[in-house]
CSV table of C-alpha atoms in Angstrom, one decimal:
chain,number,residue,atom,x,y,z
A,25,UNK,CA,-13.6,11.4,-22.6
A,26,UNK,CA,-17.3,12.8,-21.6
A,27,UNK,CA,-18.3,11.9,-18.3
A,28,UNK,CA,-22.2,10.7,-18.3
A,29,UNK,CA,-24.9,12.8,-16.3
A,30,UNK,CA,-24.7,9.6,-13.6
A,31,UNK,CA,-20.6,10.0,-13.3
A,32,UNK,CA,-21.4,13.7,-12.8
A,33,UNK,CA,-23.8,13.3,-10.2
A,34,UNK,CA,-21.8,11.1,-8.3
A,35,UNK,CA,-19.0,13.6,-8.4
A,36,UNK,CA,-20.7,16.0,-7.2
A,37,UNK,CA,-22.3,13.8,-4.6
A,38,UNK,CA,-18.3,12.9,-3.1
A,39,UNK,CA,-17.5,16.7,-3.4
A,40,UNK,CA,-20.2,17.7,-1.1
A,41,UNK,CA,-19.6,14.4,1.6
A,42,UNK,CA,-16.1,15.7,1.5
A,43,UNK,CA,-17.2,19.4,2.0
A,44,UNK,CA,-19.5,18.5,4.7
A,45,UNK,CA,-16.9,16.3,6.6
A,46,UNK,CA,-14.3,19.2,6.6
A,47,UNK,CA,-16.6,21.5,7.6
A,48,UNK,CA,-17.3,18.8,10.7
A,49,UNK,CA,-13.6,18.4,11.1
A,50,UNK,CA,-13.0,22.3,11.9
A,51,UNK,CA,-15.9,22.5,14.1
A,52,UNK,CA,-15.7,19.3,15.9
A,53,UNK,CA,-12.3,17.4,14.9
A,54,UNK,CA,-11.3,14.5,12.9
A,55,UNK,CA,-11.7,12.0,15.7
A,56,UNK,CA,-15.3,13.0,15.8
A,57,UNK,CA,-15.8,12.7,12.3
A,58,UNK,CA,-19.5,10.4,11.3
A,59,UNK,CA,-20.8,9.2,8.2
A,60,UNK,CA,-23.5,8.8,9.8
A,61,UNK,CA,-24.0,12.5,10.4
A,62,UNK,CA,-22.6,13.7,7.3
A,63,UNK,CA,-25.8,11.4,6.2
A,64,UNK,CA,-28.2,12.8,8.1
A,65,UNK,CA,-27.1,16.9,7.3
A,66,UNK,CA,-27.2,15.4,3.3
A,67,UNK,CA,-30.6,14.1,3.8
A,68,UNK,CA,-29.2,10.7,2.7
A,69,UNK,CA,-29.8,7.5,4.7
A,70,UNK,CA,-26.5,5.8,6.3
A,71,UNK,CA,-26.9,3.1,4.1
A,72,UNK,CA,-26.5,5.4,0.6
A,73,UNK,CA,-23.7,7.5,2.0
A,74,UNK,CA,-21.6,3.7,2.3
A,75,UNK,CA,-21.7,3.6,-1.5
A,76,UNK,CA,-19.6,6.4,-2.0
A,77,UNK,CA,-17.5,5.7,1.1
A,78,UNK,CA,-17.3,2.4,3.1
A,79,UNK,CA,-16.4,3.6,6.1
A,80,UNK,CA,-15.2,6.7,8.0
A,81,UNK,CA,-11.2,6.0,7.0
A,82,UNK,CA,-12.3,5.5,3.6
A,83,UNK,CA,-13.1,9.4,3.8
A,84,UNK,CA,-10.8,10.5,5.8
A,85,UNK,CA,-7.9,8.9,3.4
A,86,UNK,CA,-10.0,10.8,0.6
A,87,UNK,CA,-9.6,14.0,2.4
A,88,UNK,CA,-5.7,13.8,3.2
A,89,UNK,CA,-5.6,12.9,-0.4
A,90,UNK,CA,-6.7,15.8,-1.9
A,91,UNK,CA,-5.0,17.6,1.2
A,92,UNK,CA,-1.4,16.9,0.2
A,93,UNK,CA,-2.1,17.4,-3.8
A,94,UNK,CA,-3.6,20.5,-2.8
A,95,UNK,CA,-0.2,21.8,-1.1
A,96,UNK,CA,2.0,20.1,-3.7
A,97,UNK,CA,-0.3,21.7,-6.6
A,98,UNK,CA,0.4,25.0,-4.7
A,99,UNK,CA,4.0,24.4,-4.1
A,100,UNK,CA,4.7,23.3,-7.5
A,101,UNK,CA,3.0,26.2,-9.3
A,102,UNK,CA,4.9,28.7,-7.1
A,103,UNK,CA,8.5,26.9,-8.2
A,104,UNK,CA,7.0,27.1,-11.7
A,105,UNK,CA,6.6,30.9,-11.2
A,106,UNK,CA,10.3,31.7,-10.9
A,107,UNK,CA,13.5,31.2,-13.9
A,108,UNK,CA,14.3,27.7,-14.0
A,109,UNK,CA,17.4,29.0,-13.1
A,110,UNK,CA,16.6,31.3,-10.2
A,111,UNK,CA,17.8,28.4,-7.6
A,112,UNK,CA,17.4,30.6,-4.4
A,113,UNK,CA,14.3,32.2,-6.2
A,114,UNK,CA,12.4,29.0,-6.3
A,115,UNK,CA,13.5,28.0,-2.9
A,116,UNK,CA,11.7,30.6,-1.8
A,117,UNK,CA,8.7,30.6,-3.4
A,118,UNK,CA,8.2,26.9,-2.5
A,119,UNK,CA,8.6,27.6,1.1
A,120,UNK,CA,6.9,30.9,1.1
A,121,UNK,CA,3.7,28.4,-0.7
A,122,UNK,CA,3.8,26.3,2.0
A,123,UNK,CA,3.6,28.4,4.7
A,124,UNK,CA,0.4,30.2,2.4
A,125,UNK,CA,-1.1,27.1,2.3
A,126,UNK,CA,-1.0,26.1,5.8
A,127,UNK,CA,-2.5,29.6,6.6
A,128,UNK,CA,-5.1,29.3,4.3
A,129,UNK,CA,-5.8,25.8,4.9
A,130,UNK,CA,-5.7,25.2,9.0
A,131,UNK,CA,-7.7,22.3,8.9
A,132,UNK,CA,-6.0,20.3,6.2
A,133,UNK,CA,-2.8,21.0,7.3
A,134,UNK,CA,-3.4,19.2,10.9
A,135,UNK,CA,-5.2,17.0,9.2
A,136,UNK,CA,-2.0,15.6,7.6
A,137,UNK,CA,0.1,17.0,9.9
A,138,UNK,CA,-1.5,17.2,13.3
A,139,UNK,CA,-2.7,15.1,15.6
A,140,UNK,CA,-2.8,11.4,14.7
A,141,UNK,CA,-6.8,10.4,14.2
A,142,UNK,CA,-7.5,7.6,16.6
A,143,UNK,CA,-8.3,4.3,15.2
A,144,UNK,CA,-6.9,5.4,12.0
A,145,UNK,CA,-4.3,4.2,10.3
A,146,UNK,CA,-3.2,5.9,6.4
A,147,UNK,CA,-2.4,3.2,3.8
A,148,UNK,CA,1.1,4.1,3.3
A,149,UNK,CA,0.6,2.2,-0.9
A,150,UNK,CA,-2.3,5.2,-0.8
A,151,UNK,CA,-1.3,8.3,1.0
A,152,UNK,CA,2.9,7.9,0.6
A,153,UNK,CA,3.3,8.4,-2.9
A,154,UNK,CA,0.9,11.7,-2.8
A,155,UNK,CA,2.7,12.6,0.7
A,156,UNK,CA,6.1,12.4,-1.2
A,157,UNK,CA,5.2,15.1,-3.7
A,158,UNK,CA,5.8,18.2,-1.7
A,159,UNK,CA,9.1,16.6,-1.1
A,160,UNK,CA,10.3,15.9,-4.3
A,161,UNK,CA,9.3,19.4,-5.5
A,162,UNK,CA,12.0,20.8,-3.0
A,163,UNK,CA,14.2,18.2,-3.6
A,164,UNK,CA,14.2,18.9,-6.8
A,165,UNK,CA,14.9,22.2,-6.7
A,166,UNK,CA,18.2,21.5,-4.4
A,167,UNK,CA,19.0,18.5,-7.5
A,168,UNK,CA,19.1,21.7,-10.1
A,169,UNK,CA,21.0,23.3,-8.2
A,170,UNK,CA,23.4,21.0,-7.5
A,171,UNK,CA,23.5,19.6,-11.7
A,172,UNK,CA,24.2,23.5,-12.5
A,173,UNK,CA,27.0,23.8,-10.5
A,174,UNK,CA,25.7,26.5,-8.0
A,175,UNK,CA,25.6,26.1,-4.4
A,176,UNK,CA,27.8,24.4,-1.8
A,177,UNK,CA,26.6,20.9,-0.7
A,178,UNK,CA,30.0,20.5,0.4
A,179,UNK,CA,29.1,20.2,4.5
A,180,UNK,CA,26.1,17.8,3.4
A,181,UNK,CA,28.5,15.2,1.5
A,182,UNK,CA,30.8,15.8,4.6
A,183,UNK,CA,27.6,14.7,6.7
A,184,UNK,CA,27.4,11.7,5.5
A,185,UNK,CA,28.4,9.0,7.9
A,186,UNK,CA,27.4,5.2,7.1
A,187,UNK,CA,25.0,6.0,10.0
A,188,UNK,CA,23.4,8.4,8.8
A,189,UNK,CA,22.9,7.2,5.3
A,190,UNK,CA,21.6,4.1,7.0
A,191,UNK,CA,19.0,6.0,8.7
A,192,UNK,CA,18.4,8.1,5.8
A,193,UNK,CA,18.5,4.9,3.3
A,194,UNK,CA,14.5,4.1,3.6
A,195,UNK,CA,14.3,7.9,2.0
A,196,UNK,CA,17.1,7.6,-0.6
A,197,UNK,CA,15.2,4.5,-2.1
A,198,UNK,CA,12.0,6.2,-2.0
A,199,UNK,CA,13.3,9.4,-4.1
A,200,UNK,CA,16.3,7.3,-6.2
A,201,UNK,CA,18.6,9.3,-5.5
A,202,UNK,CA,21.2,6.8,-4.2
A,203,UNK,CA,23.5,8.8,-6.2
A,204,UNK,CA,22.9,11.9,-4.3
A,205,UNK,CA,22.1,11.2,-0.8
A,206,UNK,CA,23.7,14.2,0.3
A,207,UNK,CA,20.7,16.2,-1.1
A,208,UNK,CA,17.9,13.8,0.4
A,209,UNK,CA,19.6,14.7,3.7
A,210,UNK,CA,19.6,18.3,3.0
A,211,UNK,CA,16.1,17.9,1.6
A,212,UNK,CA,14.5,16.2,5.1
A,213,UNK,CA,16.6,18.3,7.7
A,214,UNK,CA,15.7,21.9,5.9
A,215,UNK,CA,12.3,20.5,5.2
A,216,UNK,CA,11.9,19.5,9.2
A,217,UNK,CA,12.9,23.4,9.9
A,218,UNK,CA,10.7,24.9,7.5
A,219,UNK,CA,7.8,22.4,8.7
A,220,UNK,CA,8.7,23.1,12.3
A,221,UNK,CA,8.4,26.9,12.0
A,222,UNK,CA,4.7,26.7,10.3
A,223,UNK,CA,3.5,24.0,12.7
A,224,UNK,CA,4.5,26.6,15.7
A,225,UNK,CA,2.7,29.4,13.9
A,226,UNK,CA,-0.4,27.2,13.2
A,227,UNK,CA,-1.0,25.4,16.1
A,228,UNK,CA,-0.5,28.7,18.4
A,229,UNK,CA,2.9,28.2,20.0
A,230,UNK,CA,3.5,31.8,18.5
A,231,UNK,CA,2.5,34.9,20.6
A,232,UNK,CA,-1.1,35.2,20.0
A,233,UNK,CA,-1.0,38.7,20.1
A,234,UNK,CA,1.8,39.0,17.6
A,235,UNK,CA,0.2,39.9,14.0
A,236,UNK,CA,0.4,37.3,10.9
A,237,UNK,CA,2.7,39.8,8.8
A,238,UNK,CA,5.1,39.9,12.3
A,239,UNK,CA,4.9,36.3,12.5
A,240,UNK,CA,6.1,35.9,9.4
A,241,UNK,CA,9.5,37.8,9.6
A,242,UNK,CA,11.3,35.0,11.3
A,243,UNK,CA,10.0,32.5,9.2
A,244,UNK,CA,11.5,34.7,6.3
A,245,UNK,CA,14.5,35.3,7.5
A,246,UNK,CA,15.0,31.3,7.7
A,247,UNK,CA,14.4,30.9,4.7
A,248,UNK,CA,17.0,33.8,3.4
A,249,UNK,CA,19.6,32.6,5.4
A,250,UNK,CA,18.7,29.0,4.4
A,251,UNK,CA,19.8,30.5,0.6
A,252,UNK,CA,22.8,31.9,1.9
A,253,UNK,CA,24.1,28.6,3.7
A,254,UNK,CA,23.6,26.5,0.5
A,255,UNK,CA,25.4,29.7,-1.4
A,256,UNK,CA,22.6,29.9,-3.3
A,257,UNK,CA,22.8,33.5,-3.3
């Protein structure tokens, strides 16, 4: 369907608040972030800029939005890279994507992943189901596995204590995989370590003297030997 030259302009109007805002976001922080000032470097008045957004956690829900379908977009088109049966392969490249993304994207990623904002809360009915993306792409790579008969989720079904699947149970329903609960487990706990690894690098817990393509060998070599513990390989 065409857009008209008035859906186009408003577009392009939210593209630049939302450029403008990240821009303030890596210089200054999200808990700093104005409309008011977004405004005023626009040339708008306060009052106009409300139309597009109502209020400041209007934008930033916009941002963290287009944050997590940015990494899932990137995350999903690196699995799609790889043989549909290259299991290992696409574990990889999905973890490999992410860790890309983060690098390229600093501000985004502690945007969703860093500090909470004060005085902001996410609408879980608005930012969950786009949150849950990235997930399901890895957990769907593990479910292919597993359907294909390759791999050894034996230690995971193993893990799987009442207790745990109680705790685990709010995640199972979310994914429907109440079937399979043994890979929504794997999925979270191998997710956590990948996460964990990335957030370390980004947010400087690394040696700062140690170059990105050093950095980067133990983060590798996780994920290799994550392959080689679901037999993968």
């Amino acid at each position: 369907m065409t857009s008209t030259r008035r859906e186009r302009v408003r577009a392009a109007t939210i593209d630049e608040i939302k450029e403008i805002a990240r821009q303030h976001i890596a210089e200054k922080g999200a808990a700093a972030l104005s409309l008011r000032a977004i405004a005023r470097e626009m040339g708008m008045t306060s009052p106009a800029l409300y139309r597009y957004f109502a209020s400041r956690d209007d934008l930033v829900t916009a941002l963290i939005v287009d944050a997590y379908n940015s990494l899932a977009d990137d995350l999903e088109a690196a699995r799609d890279a790889c043989e549909v049966d290259d299991h290992a392969g696409r574990l990889a490249a999905i973890a490999y994507a992410y860790r890309d993304w983060a690098l390229a994207s600093p501000q985004e990623y502690a945007l969703i992943f860093g500090v909470p904002i004060p005085e902001y809360e996410a609408p879980p009915e608005i930012t969950g189901p786009i949150a849950a993306r990235s997930m399901m792409v890895f957990l769907g790579v593990l479910d292919a596995a597993q359907s294909s008969g390759r791999g050894d989720f034996s230690d995971a079904q193993a893990a799987m204590t009442p207790t745990l699947q109680a705790q685990l149970q709010p995640w199972i329903d979310k994914f429907q995989y109440h079937d399979k609960p043994e890979l929504v487990y794997l999925a979270l706990s191998n997710w956590g370590l990948i996460h964990g690894l990335v957030s370390l690098e980004i947010f400087g817990h690394f040696d700062p003297d140690t170059s990105r393509e050093n950095s980067g060998v133990l983060y590798r070599t996780e994920i290799a030997m994550l392959a080689k513990r679901l037999k993968l390989v």
